[in-house]
PDB file of N, CA and C in Angstrom:
ATOM      1  N   MET U 890     -11.895   0.168  25.920  1.00 70.00           N
ATOM      2  CA  MET U 890     -12.005  -1.047  25.139  1.00 70.00           C
ATOM      3  C   MET U 890     -11.351  -0.832  23.774  1.00 70.00           C
ATOM      4  N   LYS U 891     -10.529  -1.778  23.373  1.00 80.00           N
ATOM      5  CA  LYS U 891      -9.846  -1.668  22.091  1.00 80.00           C
ATOM      6  C   LYS U 891     -10.778  -2.014  20.945  1.00 80.00           C
ATOM      7  N   LYS U 892     -10.587  -1.302  19.855  1.00 83.00           N
ATOM      8  CA  LYS U 892     -11.379  -1.563  18.657  1.00 83.00           C
ATOM      9  C   LYS U 892     -10.754  -2.727  17.890  1.00 83.00           C
ATOM     10  N   LYS U 893     -11.559  -3.693  17.521  1.00 88.00           N
ATOM     11  CA  LYS U 893     -11.055  -4.833  16.751  1.00 88.00           C
ATOM     12  C   LYS U 893     -10.961  -4.468  15.275  1.00 88.00           C
ATOM     13  N   ILE U 894      -9.925  -4.962  14.639  1.00 87.00           N
ATOM     14  CA  ILE U 894      -9.707  -4.715  13.219  1.00 87.00           C
ATOM     15  C   ILE U 894     -10.071  -5.978  12.446  1.00 87.00           C
ATOM     16  N   ASP U 895     -10.893  -5.812  11.440  1.00 92.00           N
ATOM     17  CA  ASP U 895     -11.260  -6.929  10.569  1.00 92.00           C
ATOM     18  C   ASP U 895     -10.175  -7.038   9.500  1.00 92.00           C
ATOM     19  N   THR U 896      -9.148  -7.843   9.774  1.00 95.00           N
ATOM     20  CA  THR U 896      -7.977  -7.905   8.890  1.00 95.00           C
ATOM     21  C   THR U 896      -8.310  -8.448   7.506  1.00 95.00           C
ATOM     22  N   ILE U 897      -9.185  -9.418   7.437  1.00 95.00           N
ATOM     23  CA  ILE U 897      -9.541  -9.982   6.134  1.00 95.00           C
ATOM     24  C   ILE U 897     -10.204  -8.922   5.267  1.00 95.00           C
ATOM     25  N   LYS U 898     -11.117  -8.176   5.855  1.00 96.00           N
ATOM     26  CA  LYS U 898     -11.794  -7.103   5.128  1.00 96.00           C
ATOM     27  C   LYS U 898     -10.794  -6.022   4.702  1.00 96.00           C
ATOM     28  N   LEU U 899      -9.873  -5.676   5.588  1.00 95.00           N
ATOM     29  CA  LEU U 899      -8.872  -4.652   5.292  1.00 95.00           C
ATOM     30  C   LEU U 899      -7.953  -5.077   4.150  1.00 95.00           C
ATOM     31  N   VAL U 900      -7.476  -6.316   4.180  1.00 96.00           N
ATOM     32  CA  VAL U 900      -6.604  -6.818   3.122  1.00 96.00           C
ATOM     33  C   VAL U 900      -7.356  -6.856   1.791  1.00 96.00           C
ATOM     34  N   ARG U 901      -8.583  -7.311   1.818  1.00 97.00           N
ATOM     35  CA  ARG U 901      -9.401  -7.358   0.598  1.00 97.00           C
ATOM     36  C   ARG U 901      -9.577  -5.955   0.015  1.00 97.00           C
ATOM     37  N   GLN U 902      -9.827  -4.965   0.875  1.00 97.00           N
ATOM     38  CA  GLN U 902     -10.000  -3.582   0.429  1.00 97.00           C
ATOM     39  C   GLN U 902      -8.708  -3.051  -0.203  1.00 97.00           C
ATOM     40  N   ILE U 903      -7.577  -3.342   0.433  1.00 93.00           N
ATOM     41  CA  ILE U 903      -6.290  -2.895  -0.113  1.00 93.00           C
ATOM     42  C   ILE U 903      -6.046  -3.533  -1.480  1.00 93.00           C
ATOM     43  N   ARG U 904      -6.306  -4.824  -1.597  1.00 95.00           N
ATOM     44  CA  ARG U 904      -6.113  -5.516  -2.880  1.00 95.00           C
ATOM     45  C   ARG U 904      -7.039  -4.962  -3.954  1.00 95.00           C
ATOM     46  N   ASP U 905      -8.289  -4.719  -3.597  1.00 97.00           N
ATOM     47  CA  ASP U 905      -9.243  -4.170  -4.561  1.00 97.00           C
ATOM     48  C   ASP U 905      -8.819  -2.774  -5.019  1.00 97.00           C
ATOM     49  N   ASP U 906      -8.374  -1.946  -4.075  1.00 95.00           N
ATOM     50  CA  ASP U 906      -7.904  -0.600  -4.423  1.00 95.00           C
ATOM     51  C   ASP U 906      -6.700  -0.670  -5.361  1.00 95.00           C
ATOM     52  N   ASN U 907      -5.750  -1.553  -5.043  1.00 89.00           N
ATOM     53  CA  ASN U 907      -4.567  -1.704  -5.903  1.00 89.00           C
ATOM     54  C   ASN U 907      -4.959  -2.177  -7.298  1.00 89.00           C
ATOM     55  N   TYR U 908      -5.897  -3.093  -7.366  1.00 93.00           N
ATOM     56  CA  TYR U 908      -6.351  -3.588  -8.665  1.00 93.00           C
ATOM     57  C   TYR U 908      -6.974  -2.457  -9.484  1.00 93.00           C
ATOM     58  N   GLU U 909      -7.845  -1.680  -8.846  1.00 94.00           N
ATOM     59  CA  GLU U 909      -8.505  -0.578  -9.561  1.00 94.00           C
ATOM     60  C   GLU U 909      -7.492   0.447 -10.076  1.00 94.00           C
ATOM     61  N   LYS U 910      -6.451   0.689  -9.300  1.00 89.00           N
ATOM     62  CA  LYS U 910      -5.436   1.672  -9.699  1.00 89.00           C
ATOM     63  C   LYS U 910      -4.568   1.180 -10.851  1.00 89.00           C
ATOM     64  N   THR U 911      -4.429  -0.136 -11.001  1.00 90.00           N
ATOM     65  CA  THR U 911      -3.469  -0.667 -11.972  1.00 90.00           C
ATOM     66  C   THR U 911      -4.082  -1.510 -13.092  1.00 90.00           C
ATOM     67  N   LYS U 912      -5.383  -1.702 -13.104  1.00 93.00           N
ATOM     68  CA  LYS U 912      -5.974  -2.636 -14.066  1.00 93.00           C
ATOM     69  C   LYS U 912      -5.794  -2.213 -15.525  1.00 93.00           C
ATOM     70  N   GLN U 913      -5.639  -0.918 -15.780  1.00 96.00           N
ATOM     71  CA  GLN U 913      -5.473  -0.437 -17.158  1.00 96.00           C
ATOM     72  C   GLN U 913      -4.003  -0.327 -17.574  1.00 96.00           C
ATOM     73  N   LEU U 914      -3.092  -0.690 -16.682  1.00 95.00           N
ATOM     74  CA  LEU U 914      -1.665  -0.537 -16.958  1.00 95.00           C
ATOM     75  C   LEU U 914      -1.074  -1.820 -17.531  1.00 95.00           C
ATOM     76  N   SER U 915      -0.036  -1.644 -18.339  1.00 96.00           N
ATOM     77  CA  SER U 915       0.710  -2.805 -18.827  1.00 96.00           C
ATOM     78  C   SER U 915       1.544  -3.371 -17.680  1.00 96.00           C
ATOM     79  N   ARG U 916       2.134  -4.539 -17.881  1.00 95.00           N
ATOM     80  CA  ARG U 916       2.976  -5.145 -16.842  1.00 95.00           C
ATOM     81  C   ARG U 916       4.123  -4.205 -16.459  1.00 95.00           C
ATOM     82  N   THR U 917       4.742  -3.592 -17.461  1.00 96.00           N
ATOM     83  CA  THR U 917       5.848  -2.673 -17.202  1.00 96.00           C
ATOM     84  C   THR U 917       5.368  -1.469 -16.410  1.00 96.00           C
ATOM     85  N   GLU U 918       4.233  -0.914 -16.781  1.00 96.00           N
ATOM     86  CA  GLU U 918       3.679   0.234 -16.064  1.00 96.00           C
ATOM     87  C   GLU U 918       3.296  -0.150 -14.634  1.00 96.00           C
ATOM     88  N   GLN U 919       2.766  -1.370 -14.460  1.00 93.00           N
ATOM     89  CA  GLN U 919       2.435  -1.847 -13.119  1.00 93.00           C
ATOM     90  C   GLN U 919       3.694  -1.933 -12.260  1.00 93.00           C
ATOM     91  N   PHE U 920       4.752  -2.469 -12.831  1.00 94.00           N
ATOM     92  CA  PHE U 920       6.020  -2.597 -12.104  1.00 94.00           C
ATOM     93  C   PHE U 920       6.540  -1.219 -11.687  1.00 94.00           C
ATOM     94  N   ILE U 921       6.493  -0.264 -12.609  1.00 95.00           N
ATOM     95  CA  ILE U 921       6.951   1.104 -12.317  1.00 95.00           C
ATOM     96  C   ILE U 921       6.098   1.711 -11.198  1.00 95.00           C
ATOM     97  N   GLU U 922       4.797   1.516 -11.253  1.00 91.00           N
ATOM     98  CA  GLU U 922       3.890   2.049 -10.233  1.00 91.00           C
ATOM     99  C   GLU U 922       4.188   1.442  -8.865  1.00 91.00           C
ATOM    100  N   ILE U 923       4.417   0.137  -8.823  1.00 90.00           N
ATOM    101  CA  ILE U 923       4.723  -0.535  -7.560  1.00 90.00           C
ATOM    102  C   ILE U 923       6.036  -0.009  -6.985  1.00 90.00           C
ATOM    103  N   LYS U 924       7.052   0.137  -7.835  1.00 94.00           N
ATOM    104  CA  LYS U 924       8.342   0.661  -7.380  1.00 94.00           C
ATOM    105  C   LYS U 924       8.187   2.072  -6.826  1.00 94.00           C
ATOM    106  N   LYS U 925       7.387   2.904  -7.503  1.00 94.00           N
ATOM    107  CA  LYS U 925       7.174   4.287  -7.070  1.00 94.00           C
ATOM    108  C   LYS U 925       6.480   4.321  -5.710  1.00 94.00           C
ATOM    109  N   ARG U 926       5.416   3.548  -5.570  1.00 91.00           N
ATOM    110  CA  ARG U 926       4.671   3.541  -4.312  1.00 91.00           C
ATOM    111  C   ARG U 926       5.481   2.919  -3.180  1.00 91.00           C
ATOM    112  N   SER U 927       6.310   1.940  -3.497  1.00 94.00           N
ATOM    113  CA  SER U 927       7.185   1.342  -2.487  1.00 94.00           C
ATOM    114  C   SER U 927       8.197   2.358  -1.979  1.00 94.00           C
ATOM    115  N   ALA U 928       8.776   3.119  -2.894  1.00 95.00           N
ATOM    116  CA  ALA U 928       9.743   4.148  -2.505  1.00 95.00           C
ATOM    117  C   ALA U 928       9.075   5.205  -1.625  1.00 95.00           C
ATOM    118  N   GLU U 929       7.850   5.602  -1.978  1.00 95.00           N
ATOM    119  CA  GLU U 929       7.122   6.592  -1.175  1.00 95.00           C
ATOM    120  C   GLU U 929       6.840   6.040   0.232  1.00 95.00           C
ATOM    121  N   ALA U 930       6.434   4.795   0.313  1.00 93.00           N
ATOM    122  CA  ALA U 930       6.135   4.185   1.609  1.00 93.00           C
ATOM    123  C   ALA U 930       7.411   4.070   2.444  1.00 93.00           C
ATOM    124  N   ARG U 931       8.507   3.658   1.797  1.00 93.00           N
ATOM    125  CA  ARG U 931       9.783   3.534   2.494  1.00 93.00           C
ATOM    126  C   ARG U 931      10.234   4.890   3.044  1.00 93.00           C
ATOM    127  N   GLU U 932      10.115   5.932   2.217  1.00 92.00           N
ATOM    128  CA  GLU U 932      10.507   7.281   2.637  1.00 92.00           C
ATOM    129  C   GLU U 932       9.644   7.749   3.818  1.00 92.00           C
ATOM    130  N   LYS U 933       8.353   7.506   3.731  1.00 91.00           N
ATOM    131  CA  LYS U 933       7.457   7.908   4.826  1.00 91.00           C
ATOM    132  C   LYS U 933       7.794   7.144   6.104  1.00 91.00           C
ATOM    133  N   PHE U 934       8.032   5.850   5.980  1.00 90.00           N
ATOM    134  CA  PHE U 934       8.370   5.036   7.151  1.00 90.00           C
ATOM    135  C   PHE U 934       9.651   5.534   7.802  1.00 90.00           C
ATOM    136  N   LEU U 935      10.667   5.799   6.998  1.00 89.00           N
ATOM    137  CA  LEU U 935      11.936   6.252   7.531  1.00 89.00           C
ATOM    138  C   LEU U 935      11.818   7.621   8.180  1.00 89.00           C
ATOM    139  N   SER U 936      11.046   8.513   7.574  1.00 87.00           N
ATOM    140  CA  SER U 936      10.892   9.838   8.170  1.00 87.00           C
ATOM    141  C   SER U 936      10.083   9.764   9.454  1.00 87.00           C
ATOM    142  N   ASP U 937       9.088   8.873   9.502  1.00 79.00           N
ATOM    143  CA  ASP U 937       8.297   8.703  10.714  1.00 79.00           C
ATOM    144  C   ASP U 937       9.128   8.050  11.826  1.00 79.00           C
ATOM    145  N   SER U 938      10.010   7.121  11.464  1.00 73.00           N
ATOM    146  CA  SER U 938      10.784   6.405  12.479  1.00 73.00           C
ATOM    147  C   SER U 938      11.827   7.320  13.126  1.00 73.00           C
ATOM    148  N   LYS U 939      12.211   8.394  12.463  1.00 68.00           N
ATOM    149  CA  LYS U 939      13.173   9.328  13.050  1.00 68.00           C
ATOM    150  C   LYS U 939      12.565  10.093  14.217  1.00 68.00           C
ATOM    151  N   THR U 940      11.247  10.219  14.212  1.00 62.00           N
ATOM    152  CA  THR U 940      10.574  10.960  15.288  1.00 62.00           C
ATOM    153  C   THR U 940      10.260  10.075  16.478  1.00 62.00           C
ATOM    154  N   ILE U 941      10.420   8.775  16.316  1.00 58.00           N
ATOM    155  CA  ILE U 941      10.138   7.828  17.409  1.00 58.00           C
ATOM    156  C   ILE U 941      11.427   7.624  18.204  1.00 58.00           C
ATOM    157  N   GLN U 942      11.341   7.809  19.501  1.00 56.00           N
ATOM    158  CA  GLN U 942      12.506   7.618  20.350  1.00 56.00           C
ATOM    159  C   GLN U 942      12.429   6.258  21.001  1.00 56.00           C
ATOM    160  N   ALA U 943      13.588   5.581  21.041  1.00 50.00           N
ATOM    161  CA  ALA U 943      13.639   4.234  21.624  1.00 50.00           C
ATOM    162  C   ALA U 943      13.627   4.289  23.131  1.00 50.00           C
TER     163      ALA U 943
END
């Protein structure tokens, strides 16, 4: 049996975590943080996709 994912709860948790990580930052610092985390996610995705065979 597949486990159901509560997407609303998951999205809310992600948003809350992001808010907690950035609430003390200026707009510029927030932008820099988002760019940094986006680059890390992109790099991880690309490295993971190389191991997946079509």
